[in-house]
Amino acid sequence: MTREEALSEIKNFRSIETVIFAMRIIAKIGTVADIFTLMPIATNNQSNASIRKLATDAICSIIKESLITRFNELTPDMRQKLAKILQTLDPKIINDLSKDLFSNDTERRLSALQMLGILRRHPRVKDIVAKLLQDKDTKIRATAIALLGKMMGPNDQHMVLMLLGDDDKRVRANTVEALESMGNPEMIPILNPYRKDPNNRIRGNVLKALYNLGQTDIEEDLLDMLTSTEPLQKASALWVVTQTKYGEGNNKRVVDAAGACLLCDNKMVHRNAEAALTALGTPRCTGYINYLGRIFIFP
């Protein structure tokens, strides 16, 4: 029985036996579009109990597989909607996802972890994600710390501080973002030693975190990065300016250094420079964009 035939049998409902078989087919090969056919059956208390349960199981199976195998293809809004339906229909979904975290398929593990991030309001999710901070896979650790940053409270820093010394730069960069997200100024002395980190992303994240946590004296650090010979350092510093709007007042040194980056023939640096100057929005910044912004034209 094909998917189309199974859907036809479910809609026509000629016999319970045929519909049961069709439901099992849809549970295996159905698509997100089929949820609209199954939902009225799953939520109708007047439906046959066995059919209703099969419809519910089929919906949960379709959503789970879609989120795990096509996570990056779905829009954030669609992910949220599907996850909400899944959590409503299947209270045990957290247990199922926990099992997927031990899969031998790395991509499946990552998708299951990302799904837990969507379901982060569940009381068990934070503890499950926290355990993955010790995982051997750097992708899992980096994703876990990024998600955990959205769940932690202002006094949860003990959960992630150890990862500032992780061997993987993505993990360290995500850890800085997680510490910033807690909004605790007590993290300033902990982050200060990393403001000269050789990795551009970590360094940029630290400067943004320090500024947002209340330590606003990052001018010399920004200028050091903006005048660097390394394009990645320039690009990250410009990103920090865009995010913090540092230089919005009378800080001409940062504005002038950002303006000079428009003369860089690196596409990312040039793009970030325009974004930073646009974010600041002062007449001086507009002047730089108008007079220097078109010297290099990128495809």
XYZ file of C-alpha atoms in Angstrom:
299
model
C 0.000 0.000 0.000
C 1.399 3.361 -1.040
C 1.188 6.513 1.075
C -1.543 7.911 -1.181
C -3.548 4.688 -0.944
C -3.162 4.621 2.832
C -4.417 8.196 3.128
C -7.374 7.349 0.902
C -8.284 4.396 3.117
C -8.091 6.550 6.235
C -10.319 9.235 4.727
C -12.904 6.801 3.335
C -12.856 4.495 6.402
C -14.312 1.438 4.690
C -13.283 -0.967 7.473
C -11.437 -0.806 10.789
C -8.966 -3.501 9.687
C -7.993 -1.581 6.551
C -7.681 1.727 8.423
C -5.466 0.122 11.077
C -3.166 -1.191 8.364
C -3.194 2.200 6.618
C -2.337 4.001 9.874
C 0.682 1.774 10.342
C 1.839 2.536 6.810
C 1.498 6.298 7.361
C 3.394 6.037 10.646
C 6.359 4.696 8.664
C 6.273 6.712 5.421
C 3.980 9.647 6.167
C 4.962 13.307 5.814
C 4.261 16.455 7.815
C 1.433 17.249 5.402
C -0.387 14.105 6.559
C -0.724 15.454 10.092
C -3.704 17.541 8.974
C -5.511 14.360 7.945
C -4.657 12.503 11.145
C -5.160 15.244 13.727
C -9.009 15.297 13.687
C -8.983 11.541 14.299
C -6.396 11.731 17.093
C -8.235 14.515 18.932
C -11.814 13.244 18.492
C -12.944 11.522 21.682
C -15.800 9.953 19.730
C -13.371 8.043 17.485
C -12.644 4.363 17.955
C -10.041 4.198 20.793
C -7.687 1.932 18.845
C -7.862 4.105 15.732
C -7.396 7.238 17.809
C -4.259 5.807 19.416
C -2.856 4.727 16.043
C -3.487 8.215 14.642
C -1.704 9.748 17.635
C 1.223 7.348 17.310
C 1.472 8.063 13.578
C 1.537 11.837 14.139
C 4.231 11.520 16.799
C 6.302 9.216 14.591
C 6.061 11.581 11.605
C 6.971 14.651 13.653
C 9.859 13.010 15.452
C 11.418 11.646 12.279
C 10.881 14.933 10.444
C 12.559 16.926 13.206
C 15.446 14.491 13.510
C 16.133 13.830 9.822
C 15.143 17.229 8.359
C 15.804 19.587 11.277
C 17.841 22.114 9.293
C 15.345 22.113 6.413
C 12.456 23.212 8.632
C 11.904 26.844 9.566
C 12.267 27.730 13.278
C 8.540 28.480 13.384
C 7.671 25.079 11.906
C 10.003 23.336 14.375
C 8.290 25.057 17.286
C 4.814 24.135 16.042
C 5.717 20.500 15.447
C 7.471 20.209 18.796
C 4.454 21.680 20.583
C 2.130 19.133 18.942
C 4.558 16.325 19.757
C 4.886 17.286 23.416
C 1.112 17.584 23.759
C 0.392 14.179 22.216
C 3.341 12.256 23.622
C 4.325 13.028 27.240
C 7.092 10.409 26.948
C 8.879 12.144 24.071
C 11.732 13.289 26.357
C 12.492 9.645 27.145
C 12.504 8.754 23.447
C 14.839 11.623 22.588
C 17.159 10.642 25.419
C 17.541 7.249 23.728
C 18.397 8.918 20.408
C 21.217 10.778 22.156
C 23.013 7.439 22.438
C 22.673 6.622 18.741
C 25.764 5.734 16.697
C 24.639 8.276 14.102
C 26.197 11.646 15.001
C 23.743 13.662 12.930
C 20.805 11.913 14.573
C 22.302 12.666 17.990
C 22.705 16.344 17.094
C 19.139 16.592 15.826
C 17.797 14.887 18.970
C 19.787 17.345 21.067
C 18.444 20.289 19.070
C 14.926 18.957 19.594
C 15.541 18.937 23.329
C 16.487 22.586 22.957
C 13.070 23.300 21.468
C 11.454 21.449 24.380
C 13.664 23.195 26.947
C 10.727 24.199 29.171
C 10.358 20.559 30.203
C 11.808 20.187 33.743
C 14.090 17.281 32.798
C 15.718 18.808 29.727
C 18.308 20.996 31.463
C 19.770 18.076 33.411
C 19.876 15.873 30.308
C 21.662 18.538 28.259
C 24.077 19.288 31.114
C 25.247 15.664 31.113
C 26.298 16.038 27.477
C 28.862 18.697 28.398
C 31.198 15.766 29.075
C 30.513 14.035 25.763
C 33.499 12.912 23.704
C 32.055 14.409 20.506
C 33.021 18.081 20.194
C 29.923 18.846 18.095
C 27.710 17.469 20.847
C 29.562 19.486 23.515
C 29.401 22.682 21.460
C 25.689 22.247 20.752
C 24.927 21.303 24.366
C 26.594 24.417 25.772
C 24.852 26.633 23.214
C 21.467 25.211 24.219
C 22.225 25.220 27.919
C 22.963 28.936 27.754
C 19.269 29.478 26.987
C 18.161 27.476 30.022
C 20.517 28.556 32.808
C 19.728 30.981 35.574
C 22.075 33.695 36.926
C 23.676 31.285 39.417
C 24.169 28.249 37.174
C 27.696 29.169 36.008
C 29.187 26.173 37.820
C 27.619 23.960 35.146
C 29.771 25.358 32.337
C 32.850 27.126 33.721
C 35.065 24.085 33.137
C 34.402 24.336 29.388
C 36.316 27.614 29.126
C 39.370 25.351 29.020
C 37.961 22.903 26.465
C 40.269 21.806 23.646
C 37.692 22.767 21.006
C 37.437 26.469 20.146
C 33.737 26.194 19.233
C 32.987 24.827 22.689
C 34.947 27.660 24.329
C 33.237 30.308 22.190
C 29.782 28.902 22.977
C 30.691 28.765 26.666
C 31.438 32.493 26.666
C 28.037 33.160 25.098
C 26.371 30.949 27.708
C 28.060 32.838 30.547
C 27.006 36.151 29.031
C 23.406 35.000 28.689
C 23.144 34.518 32.457
C 23.581 38.272 32.919
C 25.693 37.875 36.056
C 28.344 40.664 36.448
C 30.351 38.301 38.663
C 31.440 36.596 35.442
C 33.527 39.663 34.438
C 36.712 38.651 36.336
C 36.373 35.119 34.957
C 36.082 36.323 31.344
C 38.737 39.071 31.541
C 41.722 36.724 31.009
C 40.259 35.665 27.641
C 39.969 39.136 26.104
C 43.262 38.546 24.236
C 42.455 34.987 23.150
C 44.132 34.183 19.808
C 40.865 32.846 18.374
C 38.865 35.684 16.816
C 35.442 34.306 17.665
C 36.284 33.660 21.314
C 37.888 37.068 21.598
C 34.901 38.804 20.028
C 32.448 36.905 22.218
C 34.420 37.847 25.334
C 34.447 41.560 24.468
C 30.719 41.555 23.757
C 30.046 39.646 26.979
C 32.182 41.993 29.078
C 30.471 45.040 27.601
C 26.963 43.661 28.130
C 27.805 42.570 31.675
C 28.891 46.094 32.576
C 32.611 46.350 31.810
C 32.559 48.913 29.025
C 36.288 49.671 28.706
C 36.848 47.556 25.605
C 38.072 50.338 23.293
C 41.744 49.353 23.195
C 40.832 45.714 22.638
C 38.564 46.637 19.734
C 41.185 48.903 18.178
C 43.779 46.141 18.485
C 41.484 43.809 16.524
C 40.298 46.431 14.013
C 43.883 47.282 13.042
C 45.026 43.658 12.938
C 46.496 42.257 9.730
C 44.221 39.222 10.112
C 40.849 39.625 8.353
C 39.073 37.347 10.849
C 40.149 39.563 13.745
C 38.837 42.645 11.924
C 35.571 40.923 11.035
C 34.941 39.796 14.619
C 35.701 43.227 16.049
C 33.265 44.810 13.587
C 30.663 42.234 14.646
C 31.171 43.316 18.269
C 30.661 46.956 17.261
C 27.447 45.999 15.462
C 26.154 44.037 18.454
C 27.094 46.556 21.158
C 26.951 49.800 19.117
C 30.272 50.694 20.730
C 31.355 54.066 19.315
C 27.806 55.372 19.093
C 28.768 58.389 21.224
C 31.905 60.451 20.609
C 34.263 57.516 20.187
C 35.882 58.628 16.933
C 38.801 56.218 17.193
C 36.609 53.133 16.887
C 34.460 54.750 14.181
C 37.542 55.750 12.174
C 39.045 52.275 12.518
C 35.752 50.730 11.386
C 35.619 53.161 8.472
C 39.151 52.200 7.441
C 37.998 48.582 7.230
C 35.915 49.597 4.197
C 39.231 49.766 2.342
C 39.898 46.096 3.055
C 39.512 43.883 -0.001
C 38.178 41.023 2.141
C 34.449 40.551 1.465
C 33.545 39.544 5.031
C 35.448 42.442 6.576
C 33.897 44.908 4.123
C 30.381 43.562 4.772
C 30.875 43.674 8.553
C 32.272 47.199 8.348
C 29.164 48.419 6.534
C 26.973 46.660 9.095
C 28.866 48.192 12.034
C 28.778 51.728 10.618
C 25.104 51.362 9.742
C 24.331 50.160 13.273
C 26.093 53.190 14.772
C 24.276 55.462 12.340
C 26.120 58.719 13.090
C 26.772 61.303 10.329
C 30.465 60.363 10.460
C 29.571 56.709 9.886
C 27.251 57.592 7.011
C 30.026 59.610 5.460
C 32.390 56.676 5.553
C 29.794 54.431 3.903
C 29.015 56.990 1.182
C 32.635 57.832 0.335
C 34.522 54.601 0.971
C 31.842 51.952 0.841
C 31.824 51.611 -2.946
C 35.574 51.435 -3.597
C 35.406 47.643 -3.532
C 32.404 46.083 -5.276
C 31.876 42.427 -4.406
C 29.688 40.027 -6.392
